[in-house]
Amino acid sequence: MPPIASLFVRYVDRLNYSIGRLVMLGIFIMVGILLWSSISKTFFLPSLWTLEVAQFAMVAYYMLGGPYSMQLGSNVRMDLFYGEWSTRKKAKVDAFSVFCLIFYLGVLLYGAVESTAYSFEYGERSPTAWRPVLWPIKVIMVVGVFLMLLQAISELLKDLAKIRDEEL
Amino acid sequence: MSYNLIAILMFSTMMLMMMTGQRVFGAIGAVAAIAALSLWGVGGSDIPFASAMKLMKWYPLLTLPMFIFMGYILSESKIADDLYKMFHVWMGPLNGGLAIGTIGLMVLVSAMNGLSVAGMAIGATIALPELLRRGYDKQMVTGVIQAGSSLGILVPPSVVLVLYAMIARQPVGQLWLAGVVPGLMMAAMFVIYIAIRCWINPSLGPALPKEERTFTLKEKLSLLRAGILPLVIFAAMMMPFINGWTSLVESSAIGAMTAFVAAVLKRRMTKEVFEVSVRQTLAISCMFMWIILAALGFGAVFDGLGAVKSIENLFTEQMHLDPWTILILMQLSFLIMGTFLDDTAMLVIVAPLYVPLVQALGFDLIWYGILYTITTQVAYMTPPFGYNLFLMRAMAPPEISLRDIYGSILPFVGVMILALALVMIFPQIALWLPNHVYGK
């Protein structure tokens, strides 16, 4: 494999790993926001912002955490046949079928960028009482999908290396 | 091309892509993206992303990471060990008592988490070795644990019902309440089955020998304290919700925190438990979210086609099937699909087609959610390819072969199908509680 491929794999994997390790603690942020929401509702005036901030936190959690979950191999596959195959055969089939994934992520990224550009241009706000601007969360989503795309390409390169019996 | 044909083409392409073993969300998403682009050109390109915005605005989805987190804390920190001991001592003297106790354990575990996997992990690691050591029949034991774990997604909180609620656009609270009575009924039916089998043939589940029953009443009573924990967690979560102080989502956060605090107080929150539960929560939540994201895109394309209307016509007008026949055919198709699909994947793939169809046929969608949940669990356990069967194989000790597991599950599948039939014939079993609470 060309050296640039191994560099790509190494840096992408390391980047997504670090982001994923950080984002995984986000579960406590979500718990915290929702607890504050219940407390403020019961004892003081209900907070306006908790619902949407919790939603934003969840989106950031799964978008930025997605690549790390891919590294962990937690995405379900239908393993009726796949489960029986050798590592090499898995790599071969994956090297083709991963283009489905890459295509999907590409279309997703295109939509995300368009929608974010729109938010910037018109200062789009959420139609709720709190009316937060929407571009920050959309930027996070663009970044998340882009990282997902990088991780998918990294997986492809790893499969190619496996097929050619090379170390990355 | 007619819309029917496009719809069939979309489904078959997706099935074909999934056969390759590519990540399920990639296969669903790719078909959605390709269909959207080829049907509506550039205008269709924002459909996949539009579903990400839709997903963000669906507030109850926040319960998903909460319950997954709770489930992992409970199974990883082994809080459930004490619970098992309680059932062990109290139920042991009966023939088959430990197996009945295991069902009781599963009901309590189900009330604290929303996935069937957690119940299975707890059952396979705590109850299974213990029951085998006591000379219980291994087919009986593996059957009990698999059947018991299926209660996890029927008894609230249930993650599968949250997903169903999202796709069918039904209130989660009502769906959860609808699951309570069928879940408890199924547990009772399992217990009756075990009791009868062990009464006829005590060697299947021998009672604890006399010398092991030396517990004094005081010791026995102090063991009951273990049962307090699940009640506390369940009450901390459900009371504010039922009283209308908090929303469902906020309650789920309270539940997650209570479970976390309980594990810390019991000194079970080690570094390793923390690491595994936090990491796995991210992994499993991301898996669910990305599948839902892809499936929402797929569903949006499907809605745009108006394919449901024409398929409904095909069944009712052209083939002259009555609603109940169609409903039963749909349940059968779940059984077939369940042999090779994961229940989430199954839900998100067929729901855009089935849910509107069920509604058009005039059935109650809350009731159908319960039917769906039981059916997928049955499907999960039907040999030769059942997701649960393989999971059990992975968790069980080596002396239990796949053949044992296959053999063990058949009578329990029979009991579950009986339960399914009861809920179908008497919808009130599911609908009574939500109607009573929400006062319809």
Coordinates of C-alpha atoms in Angstrom, one line a residue:
Chain A
M1 CA 0.0 0.0 0.0
P2 CA 1.3 3.5 -0.7
P3 CA 2.6 5.2 2.4
I4 CA 0.0 7.9 2.2
A5 CA -2.7 5.3 2.7
S6 CA -1.2 4.1 5.9
L7 CA -0.7 7.7 7.1
F8 CA -4.4 8.4 6.3
V9 CA -5.6 5.3 8.2
R10 CA -3.4 6.1 11.2
Y11 CA -4.4 9.7 11.5
V12 CA -8.1 9.2 10.8
D13 CA -8.4 6.4 13.2
R14 CA -6.5 8.3 15.9
L15 CA -8.6 11.4 15.4
N16 CA -11.9 9.6 15.5
Y17 CA -10.8 7.6 18.5
S18 CA -9.9 10.7 20.5
I19 CA -13.1 12.4 19.5
G20 CA -15.1 9.3 20.3
R21 CA -13.5 8.8 23.7
L22 CA -14.4 12.4 24.6
V23 CA -17.9 12.3 23.2
M24 CA -18.8 9.1 25.0
L25 CA -18.8 11.1 28.3
G26 CA -21.6 13.1 26.7
I27 CA -24.0 10.7 28.3
F28 CA -23.4 12.5 31.6
I29 CA -24.1 15.8 30.0
M30 CA -27.4 14.6 28.7
V31 CA -28.3 13.1 32.1
G32 CA -27.3 16.4 33.7
I33 CA -29.4 18.6 31.4
L34 CA -32.4 16.4 31.8
L35 CA -32.0 16.3 35.6
W36 CA -31.8 20.1 35.7
S37 CA -34.9 20.2 33.6
S38 CA -36.8 18.0 36.0
I39 CA -35.6 19.9 39.0
S40 CA -36.3 23.3 37.6
K41 CA -39.7 22.2 36.5
T42 CA -40.6 20.8 39.9
F43 CA -39.2 23.5 42.2
F44 CA -38.7 26.7 40.1
L45 CA -39.9 28.0 36.8
P46 CA -39.4 25.4 34.0
S47 CA -36.4 26.2 31.9
L48 CA -37.0 27.0 28.3
W49 CA -33.7 25.9 27.0
T50 CA -33.3 22.3 28.4
L51 CA -35.3 20.5 25.8
E52 CA -33.5 21.8 22.8
V53 CA -30.0 21.7 24.4
A54 CA -30.6 18.0 25.3
Q55 CA -31.6 17.4 21.7
F56 CA -28.5 19.1 20.4
A57 CA -26.4 17.1 22.8
M58 CA -27.9 13.9 21.6
V59 CA -27.3 14.8 17.9
A60 CA -23.7 15.7 18.7
Y61 CA -23.4 12.5 20.7
Y62 CA -24.3 10.1 17.9
M63 CA -22.9 12.2 15.0
L64 CA -19.5 12.7 16.5
G65 CA -19.5 9.3 18.2
G66 CA -20.5 7.5 15.1
P67 CA -17.0 7.0 13.7
Y68 CA -15.7 5.6 17.0
S69 CA -18.7 3.2 17.1
M70 CA -17.7 2.0 13.6
Q71 CA -14.2 1.4 14.9
L72 CA -15.7 -0.7 17.7
G73 CA -17.5 -2.7 15.1
S74 CA -20.8 -2.2 16.8
N75 CA -22.9 -1.5 13.6
V76 CA -25.1 -4.5 13.0
R77 CA -24.6 -6.5 9.9
M78 CA -26.9 -9.2 8.5
D79 CA -24.6 -12.1 9.2
L80 CA -26.6 -14.9 7.7
F81 CA -23.8 -15.5 5.2
Y82 CA -21.3 -12.9 6.3
G83 CA -20.8 -14.7 9.7
E84 CA -19.5 -17.8 8.0
W85 CA -17.0 -16.2 5.7
S86 CA -13.2 -16.1 6.2
T87 CA -11.6 -12.8 7.2
R88 CA -10.3 -12.5 3.7
K89 CA -13.6 -13.0 2.0
K90 CA -15.2 -10.5 4.4
A91 CA -12.6 -8.0 3.4
K92 CA -13.2 -8.6 -0.3
V93 CA -17.0 -8.2 -0.1
D94 CA -16.7 -5.2 2.2
A95 CA -14.3 -3.5 -0.1
F96 CA -17.1 -3.4 -2.7
S97 CA -20.2 -2.9 -0.5
V98 CA -18.6 -0.1 1.5
F99 CA -19.2 2.1 -1.6
C100 CA -22.9 2.0 -0.8
L101 CA -22.0 3.4 2.6
I102 CA -19.7 6.0 1.1
F103 CA -22.3 7.0 -1.4
Y104 CA -25.0 7.4 1.3
L105 CA -22.6 9.4 3.5
G106 CA -21.7 11.6 0.5
V107 CA -25.4 12.4 -0.2
L108 CA -25.9 13.1 3.5
L109 CA -22.9 15.4 3.6
Y110 CA -24.2 17.3 0.5
G111 CA -27.5 17.8 2.2
A112 CA -25.9 18.8 5.4
V113 CA -23.7 21.4 3.8
E114 CA -26.6 22.9 1.8
S115 CA -28.7 23.1 4.8
T116 CA -26.0 24.7 6.9
A117 CA -25.3 27.3 4.2
Y118 CA -28.9 28.2 4.3
S119 CA -28.9 28.6 8.1
F120 CA -25.9 30.9 7.9
E121 CA -27.4 33.0 5.1
Y122 CA -30.8 33.5 6.7
G123 CA -29.8 33.2 10.4
E124 CA -32.3 30.3 10.7
R125 CA -33.7 29.9 14.2
S126 CA -35.6 27.0 15.8
P127 CA -39.4 27.8 15.8
T128 CA -39.7 27.5 19.6
A129 CA -40.0 29.8 22.5
W130 CA -36.3 29.8 23.2
R131 CA -35.5 30.4 19.4
P132 CA -31.9 29.2 19.3
V133 CA -29.9 29.8 16.1
L134 CA -29.6 26.5 14.2
W135 CA -26.2 26.9 12.5
P136 CA -24.0 25.6 15.4
I137 CA -25.7 22.2 15.6
K138 CA -25.7 22.0 11.8
V139 CA -22.0 22.6 11.7
I140 CA -21.5 19.8 14.2
M141 CA -23.6 17.6 12.0
V142 CA -21.5 18.5 8.9
V143 CA -18.4 17.6 10.9
G144 CA -19.9 14.4 12.1
V145 CA -20.9 13.2 8.7
F146 CA -17.5 14.2 7.3
L147 CA -15.7 12.2 10.0
M148 CA -18.0 9.3 9.3
L149 CA -17.0 9.5 5.6
L150 CA -13.3 9.6 6.5
Q151 CA -13.8 6.5 8.8
A152 CA -15.6 4.6 6.0
I153 CA -12.7 5.3 3.6
S154 CA -10.3 4.2 6.3
E155 CA -12.2 0.9 6.6
L156 CA -12.0 0.5 2.9
L157 CA -8.2 1.0 2.9
K158 CA -7.9 -1.5 5.8
D159 CA -9.8 -4.1 3.8
L160 CA -7.7 -3.5 0.7
A161 CA -4.6 -4.0 2.8
K162 CA -6.1 -7.3 4.2
I163 CA -6.8 -8.5 0.7
R164 CA -3.2 -7.8 -0.4
D165 CA -1.8 -9.3 2.8
E166 CA 0.0 -6.2 3.7
E167 CA 0.5 -4.3 6.9
L168 CA -0.7 -0.8 7.1
Chain B
M1 CA -42.6 2.3 -13.9
S2 CA -45.6 1.8 -11.5
Y3 CA -45.2 2.8 -7.9
N4 CA -45.7 -0.8 -6.8
L5 CA -42.8 -1.9 -9.0
I6 CA -40.5 0.9 -7.6
A7 CA -41.4 -0.1 -4.1
I8 CA -40.6 -3.8 -4.8
L9 CA -37.4 -2.8 -6.5
M10 CA -36.4 -0.7 -3.4
F11 CA -37.1 -3.6 -1.0
S12 CA -35.3 -6.2 -3.1
T13 CA -32.2 -4.1 -3.7
M14 CA -32.0 -3.4 0.0
M15 CA -32.3 -7.1 0.9
L16 CA -29.7 -7.9 -1.6
M17 CA -27.3 -5.3 -0.2
M18 CA -27.9 -6.5 3.3
M19 CA -27.0 -10.1 2.2
T20 CA -23.5 -8.9 1.5
G21 CA -23.1 -8.2 5.2
Q22 CA -22.5 -4.5 4.8
R23 CA -23.5 -2.4 7.8
V24 CA -27.3 -2.3 7.9
F25 CA -27.5 1.4 8.0
G26 CA -25.3 1.7 5.0
A27 CA -27.5 -0.6 3.0
I28 CA -30.8 1.1 3.9
G29 CA -29.3 4.6 3.5
A30 CA -27.8 3.8 0.1
V31 CA -31.1 2.5 -1.3
A32 CA -32.9 5.6 0.1
A33 CA -30.3 8.0 -1.4
I34 CA -30.2 6.3 -4.8
A35 CA -34.0 6.1 -5.0
A36 CA -34.4 9.8 -3.9
L37 CA -31.9 10.9 -6.5
S38 CA -33.3 8.9 -9.4
L39 CA -36.9 9.8 -8.6
W40 CA -36.5 13.5 -7.9
G41 CA -33.1 14.5 -9.1
V42 CA -31.1 17.1 -7.2
G43 CA -34.2 18.0 -5.2
G44 CA -34.2 14.5 -3.7
S45 CA -30.6 14.9 -2.4
D46 CA -31.7 16.6 0.8
I47 CA -34.0 13.7 1.9
P48 CA -31.3 11.9 3.8
F49 CA -30.3 15.0 5.7
A50 CA -33.9 16.1 6.3
S51 CA -34.3 12.9 8.2
A52 CA -31.4 13.9 10.5
M53 CA -33.3 17.1 11.4
K54 CA -36.5 15.0 11.9
L55 CA -34.6 12.7 14.2
M56 CA -33.3 15.6 16.2
K57 CA -36.8 17.0 16.8
W58 CA -38.1 13.7 18.1
Y59 CA -37.7 14.3 21.8
P60 CA -38.5 10.8 23.2
L61 CA -35.5 9.4 21.3
L62 CA -33.4 10.8 24.2
T63 CA -34.7 7.9 26.3
L64 CA -32.7 5.5 24.1
P65 CA -29.2 6.3 25.4
M66 CA -30.6 6.6 28.9
F67 CA -32.0 3.1 29.0
I68 CA -29.1 1.6 27.2
F69 CA -26.8 3.2 29.8
M70 CA -29.0 1.9 32.6
G71 CA -29.0 -1.6 31.2
Y72 CA -25.3 -1.7 31.0
I73 CA -24.8 -0.4 34.5
L74 CA -27.1 -3.1 35.8
S75 CA -25.6 -6.0 33.9
E76 CA -21.9 -4.9 34.2
S77 CA -21.9 -3.9 37.9
K78 CA -23.6 -7.2 38.8
I79 CA -26.1 -5.5 41.1
A80 CA -28.5 -8.3 40.0
D81 CA -26.4 -10.9 41.9
D82 CA -28.2 -10.1 45.1
L83 CA -31.5 -10.4 43.4
Y84 CA -30.7 -13.8 42.2
K85 CA -29.7 -14.9 45.7
M86 CA -33.1 -13.7 47.0
F87 CA -35.0 -15.8 44.5
H88 CA -32.7 -18.7 45.1
V89 CA -33.4 -18.9 48.8
W90 CA -37.1 -18.2 48.6
M91 CA -37.9 -20.4 45.6
G92 CA -35.3 -23.1 45.9
P93 CA -37.4 -25.6 48.0
L94 CA -39.9 -26.0 45.2
N95 CA -39.5 -28.4 42.3
G96 CA -38.4 -26.1 39.4
G97 CA -38.3 -23.3 41.9
L98 CA -35.0 -21.9 40.7
A99 CA -36.3 -21.7 37.2
I100 CA -39.4 -19.9 38.3
G101 CA -37.2 -17.6 40.4
T102 CA -35.2 -16.9 37.2
I103 CA -38.4 -15.7 35.5
G104 CA -39.0 -13.5 38.5
L105 CA -35.5 -12.1 38.2
M106 CA -36.0 -11.4 34.6
V107 CA -39.3 -9.5 35.3
L108 CA -37.4 -7.3 37.8
V109 CA -34.5 -6.8 35.4
S110 CA -36.9 -5.9 32.6
A111 CA -38.4 -3.2 34.8
M112 CA -35.0 -1.6 35.1
N113 CA -33.8 -1.7 31.5
G114 CA -35.2 -1.7 28.0
L115 CA -33.2 -4.3 26.0
S116 CA -33.6 -8.0 25.9
V117 CA -29.8 -8.5 25.6
A118 CA -29.2 -7.2 29.1
G119 CA -31.6 -9.7 30.6
M120 CA -29.9 -12.5 28.6
A121 CA -26.5 -11.4 29.8
I122 CA -27.6 -11.3 33.4
G123 CA -29.4 -14.7 33.1
A124 CA -26.6 -16.4 31.3
T125 CA -23.8 -15.2 33.7
I126 CA -25.6 -15.4 37.0
A127 CA -28.5 -17.9 36.8
L128 CA -27.3 -20.3 34.2
P129 CA -24.1 -21.7 35.9
E130 CA -26.0 -21.9 39.2
L131 CA -28.9 -23.8 37.8
L132 CA -26.7 -26.3 36.0
R133 CA -24.8 -26.9 39.2
R134 CA -28.0 -27.8 41.0
G135 CA -28.8 -30.5 38.4
Y136 CA -31.4 -28.7 36.5
D137 CA -32.0 -30.0 33.0
K138 CA -29.9 -27.9 30.6
Q139 CA -32.6 -27.6 28.0
M140 CA -35.0 -26.4 30.6
V141 CA -32.4 -23.8 31.8
T142 CA -31.4 -22.3 28.5
G143 CA -35.1 -22.2 27.5
V144 CA -36.0 -20.3 30.6
I145 CA -33.3 -17.7 30.2
Q146 CA -34.1 -17.0 26.6
A147 CA -37.8 -16.9 27.2
G148 CA -37.3 -14.7 30.3
S149 CA -35.1 -12.2 28.4
S150 CA -37.8 -11.6 25.9
L151 CA -39.8 -9.9 28.7
G152 CA -37.2 -7.1 28.6
I153 CA -38.7 -5.3 25.6
L154 CA -42.3 -5.9 26.7
V155 CA -42.2 -4.7 30.3
P156 CA -41.6 -0.9 30.5
P157 CA -39.1 0.7 29.9
S158 CA -38.7 -0.8 26.5
V159 CA -36.4 0.6 23.8
V160 CA -38.1 -1.3 21.0
L161 CA -41.4 0.3 21.9
V162 CA -39.8 3.7 21.8
L163 CA -38.6 3.0 18.3
Y164 CA -42.0 1.7 17.3
A165 CA -43.6 4.8 18.8
M166 CA -41.4 7.0 16.7
I167 CA -42.2 5.2 13.4
A168 CA -45.9 4.7 14.1
R169 CA -46.3 8.2 15.5
Q170 CA -47.9 6.9 18.7
P171 CA -47.4 8.1 22.3
V172 CA -44.7 6.2 24.1
G173 CA -46.4 6.3 27.5
Q174 CA -49.4 4.5 26.2
L175 CA -47.4 1.9 24.4
W176 CA -45.4 1.2 27.5
L177 CA -48.5 0.8 29.7
A178 CA -49.9 -1.4 27.0
G179 CA -46.9 -3.7 27.4
V180 CA -47.3 -4.2 31.2
V181 CA -50.2 -6.7 31.3
P182 CA -49.2 -8.8 28.3
G183 CA -45.6 -8.9 29.7
L184 CA -46.8 -10.1 33.2
M185 CA -49.2 -12.5 31.6
M186 CA -46.5 -14.0 29.5
A187 CA -44.3 -14.3 32.6
A188 CA -47.1 -16.0 34.5
M189 CA -47.6 -18.4 31.6
F190 CA -43.9 -19.3 31.6
V191 CA -44.1 -20.0 35.4
I192 CA -47.2 -22.2 35.0
Y193 CA -45.4 -24.1 32.2
I194 CA -42.3 -24.7 34.3
A195 CA -44.3 -25.7 37.4
I196 CA -46.3 -28.3 35.4
R197 CA -43.3 -29.7 33.7
C198 CA -41.3 -30.0 36.9
W199 CA -44.3 -31.4 38.8
I200 CA -44.7 -34.2 36.3
N201 CA -41.0 -34.8 36.1
P202 CA -39.1 -33.5 39.2
S203 CA -35.7 -34.5 37.7
L204 CA -36.0 -31.5 35.3
G205 CA -35.7 -29.1 38.2
P206 CA -34.9 -30.8 41.5
A207 CA -35.8 -28.9 44.7
L208 CA -32.9 -27.7 46.8
P209 CA -31.8 -30.6 49.2
K210 CA -32.7 -30.3 52.9
E211 CA -29.2 -29.5 54.0
E212 CA -29.1 -26.4 51.8
R213 CA -32.3 -25.0 53.3
T214 CA -30.8 -24.0 56.6
F215 CA -31.6 -20.3 56.3
T216 CA -33.3 -18.9 59.3
L217 CA -36.4 -16.8 58.7
K218 CA -34.3 -13.7 59.7
E219 CA -31.7 -14.3 57.0
K220 CA -34.5 -15.0 54.6
L221 CA -36.2 -11.7 55.3
S222 CA -32.9 -9.8 55.1
L223 CA -32.4 -11.2 51.6
L224 CA -35.7 -9.6 50.6
R225 CA -33.9 -6.3 50.8
A226 CA -32.3 -7.1 47.5
G227 CA -35.7 -6.7 45.9
I228 CA -35.9 -3.2 47.2
L229 CA -33.4 -1.8 44.7
P230 CA -35.3 -2.6 41.5
L231 CA -38.4 -1.2 43.1
V232 CA -36.6 2.0 44.1
I233 CA -35.2 2.4 40.6
F234 CA -38.5 1.7 39.0
A235 CA -40.4 4.0 41.4
A236 CA -37.8 6.8 41.1
M237 CA -38.3 6.7 37.4
M238 CA -42.1 6.1 37.1
M239 CA -43.5 8.0 40.0
P240 CA -42.7 11.5 38.8
F241 CA -43.8 10.5 35.3
I242 CA -47.2 9.1 36.3
N243 CA -47.8 12.1 38.6
G244 CA -47.1 14.4 35.7
W245 CA -44.1 16.1 37.3
T246 CA -41.6 15.1 34.7
S247 CA -41.8 14.0 31.1
L248 CA -40.9 10.5 30.0
V249 CA -37.5 11.7 28.9
E250 CA -36.7 13.4 32.1
S251 CA -37.8 10.3 34.0
S252 CA -35.4 8.2 32.0
A253 CA -32.5 10.4 33.0
I254 CA -33.6 10.1 36.7
G255 CA -33.6 6.3 36.2
A256 CA -30.1 6.3 34.7
M257 CA -28.8 8.4 37.5
T258 CA -30.5 6.3 40.2
A259 CA -28.9 3.1 38.7
F260 CA -25.5 4.9 38.5
V261 CA -25.8 6.1 42.1
A262 CA -26.9 2.6 43.3
A263 CA -23.9 1.0 41.7
V264 CA -21.6 3.6 43.3
L265 CA -23.1 3.1 46.7
K266 CA -22.8 -0.6 46.5
R267 CA -19.2 -0.1 45.5
R268 CA -19.7 -1.9 42.2
M269 CA -18.8 1.0 40.0
T270 CA -15.2 0.0 39.3
K271 CA -13.1 1.6 36.6
E272 CA -13.7 -1.3 34.3
V273 CA -17.5 -1.3 34.8
F274 CA -17.5 2.5 34.2
E275 CA -15.4 2.1 31.0
V276 CA -17.5 -0.8 29.6
S277 CA -20.9 0.8 30.3
V278 CA -20.0 4.2 29.0
R279 CA -18.3 2.9 25.9
Q280 CA -21.0 0.4 25.1
T281 CA -23.7 3.0 25.6
L282 CA -22.0 5.1 22.9
A283 CA -21.6 2.1 20.6
I284 CA -25.1 0.8 20.9
S285 CA -26.8 4.2 20.9
C286 CA -24.8 5.2 17.7
M287 CA -25.8 1.9 16.1
F288 CA -29.5 2.6 16.8
M289 CA -29.4 6.2 15.8
W290 CA -27.6 5.6 12.5
I291 CA -30.1 2.9 11.5
I292 CA -33.0 5.1 12.4
L293 CA -31.5 8.0 10.5
A294 CA -31.1 5.8 7.4
A295 CA -34.5 4.3 7.8
L296 CA -36.2 7.6 8.2
G297 CA -34.8 8.6 4.8
F298 CA -36.0 5.3 3.3
G299 CA -39.5 5.9 4.9
A300 CA -39.6 9.5 3.5
V301 CA -39.0 8.2 -0.1
F302 CA -41.6 5.5 0.5
D303 CA -44.2 8.0 1.7
G304 CA -43.4 10.2 -1.3
L305 CA -44.2 7.3 -3.6
G306 CA -47.6 6.7 -2.0
A307 CA -46.8 3.0 -2.3
V308 CA -48.7 2.0 0.7
K309 CA -52.1 2.9 -0.8
S310 CA -51.5 0.8 -3.8
I311 CA -50.3 -2.2 -1.9
E312 CA -53.3 -1.9 0.4
N313 CA -55.5 -1.9 -2.8
L314 CA -53.7 -4.9 -4.1
F315 CA -54.5 -6.9 -1.0
T316 CA -58.0 -5.8 -0.3
E317 CA -59.5 -5.1 -3.7
Q318 CA -57.7 -7.4 -6.0
M319 CA -56.9 -10.4 -3.8
H320 CA -60.1 -10.0 -1.6
L321 CA -58.4 -10.8 1.7
D322 CA -60.1 -9.7 4.8
P323 CA -58.2 -7.6 7.4
W324 CA -57.5 -10.4 9.8
T325 CA -55.9 -12.6 7.1
I326 CA -53.7 -9.8 6.1
L327 CA -52.7 -9.2 9.7
I328 CA -51.8 -12.8 10.2
L329 CA -49.9 -12.9 7.0
M330 CA -47.9 -9.9 8.2
Q331 CA -47.1 -11.6 11.5
L332 CA -45.9 -14.7 9.5
S333 CA -43.7 -12.5 7.4
F334 CA -42.1 -11.2 10.6
L335 CA -41.4 -14.7 11.7
I336 CA -39.6 -15.4 8.5
M337 CA -37.7 -12.1 8.5
G338 CA -36.8 -12.5 12.1
T339 CA -34.8 -15.6 11.3
F340 CA -32.1 -13.4 9.6
L341 CA -32.7 -9.8 10.7
D342 CA -32.2 -7.9 13.9
D343 CA -35.4 -6.6 15.4
T344 CA -34.4 -2.9 15.0
A345 CA -33.5 -3.5 11.4
M346 CA -36.8 -5.4 10.9
L347 CA -38.8 -2.6 12.4
V348 CA -37.3 0.2 10.4
I349 CA -37.5 -1.7 7.2
V350 CA -41.0 -3.0 7.2
A351 CA -42.7 -0.4 9.5
P352 CA -43.0 2.2 6.7
L353 CA -45.0 -0.4 4.8
Y354 CA -46.9 -2.2 7.6
V355 CA -47.8 0.5 10.0
P356 CA -49.9 2.6 7.6
L357 CA -51.4 -0.6 6.3
V358 CA -52.4 -1.7 9.7
Q359 CA -54.0 1.7 10.3
A360 CA -55.8 1.6 7.0
L361 CA -57.2 -1.8 7.9
G362 CA -58.8 -0.2 10.9
F363 CA -56.6 -1.8 13.7
D364 CA -55.4 0.0 16.8
L365 CA -51.7 1.0 16.5
I366 CA -51.0 0.7 20.2
W367 CA -52.3 -2.8 20.2
Y368 CA -50.3 -3.6 17.1
G369 CA -47.1 -2.4 18.7
I370 CA -47.5 -5.1 21.4
L371 CA -48.3 -7.7 18.8
Y372 CA -45.2 -6.6 16.9
T373 CA -43.0 -6.8 19.9
I374 CA -44.1 -10.3 20.9
T375 CA -43.8 -11.5 17.3
T376 CA -40.3 -10.3 16.9
Q377 CA -39.3 -12.0 20.1
V378 CA -40.8 -15.3 18.8
A379 CA -39.0 -14.7 15.5
Y380 CA -35.8 -14.1 17.3
M381 CA -36.0 -17.5 18.9
T382 CA -37.2 -19.7 16.1
P383 CA -34.6 -22.1 14.8
P384 CA -32.6 -22.5 12.7
F385 CA -31.6 -18.8 12.4
G386 CA -32.6 -16.8 15.4
Y387 CA -30.6 -13.9 16.6
N388 CA -31.2 -14.8 20.3
L389 CA -30.1 -18.4 19.7
F390 CA -26.7 -17.3 18.6
L391 CA -26.4 -14.8 21.3
M392 CA -27.2 -17.6 23.8
R393 CA -24.6 -19.8 22.2
A394 CA -22.0 -17.1 22.6
M395 CA -22.8 -16.6 26.3
A396 CA -23.5 -20.2 27.4
P397 CA -20.9 -22.5 28.8
P398 CA -19.4 -25.0 26.3
E399 CA -21.3 -28.1 27.5
I400 CA -24.5 -26.6 26.0
S401 CA -24.6 -27.3 22.3
L402 CA -26.6 -25.4 19.7
R403 CA -28.8 -28.5 19.5
D404 CA -29.6 -28.1 23.2
I405 CA -30.5 -24.5 22.6
Y406 CA -32.7 -25.4 19.6
G407 CA -34.5 -28.1 21.6
S408 CA -34.9 -25.9 24.6
I409 CA -36.7 -23.1 22.9
L410 CA -39.5 -24.9 21.2
P411 CA -41.9 -25.3 24.2
F412 CA -41.3 -21.7 25.2
V413 CA -42.0 -20.5 21.7
G414 CA -45.3 -22.4 21.9
V415 CA -46.2 -20.6 25.1
M416 CA -45.3 -17.2 23.5
I417 CA -47.4 -18.0 20.4
L418 CA -50.3 -18.8 22.8
A419 CA -49.8 -15.5 24.5
L420 CA -49.7 -13.7 21.1
A421 CA -53.0 -15.4 20.1
L422 CA -54.6 -14.3 23.4
V423 CA -53.5 -10.7 22.9
M424 CA -54.8 -10.9 19.3
I425 CA -58.2 -12.3 20.3
F426 CA -58.6 -10.2 23.4
P427 CA -57.1 -6.7 22.6
Q428 CA -58.2 -5.6 26.0
I429 CA -55.3 -7.4 27.6
A430 CA -53.0 -4.8 26.1
L431 CA -55.4 -1.8 25.9
W432 CA -57.1 -1.9 29.3
L433 CA -54.3 -0.3 31.3
P434 CA -53.5 2.6 28.9
N435 CA -57.2 3.3 28.4
H436 CA -57.7 3.2 32.2
V437 CA -54.8 5.5 33.0
Y438 CA -55.3 7.9 30.1
G439 CA -59.1 7.7 30.6
K440 CA -60.1 7.3 27.0

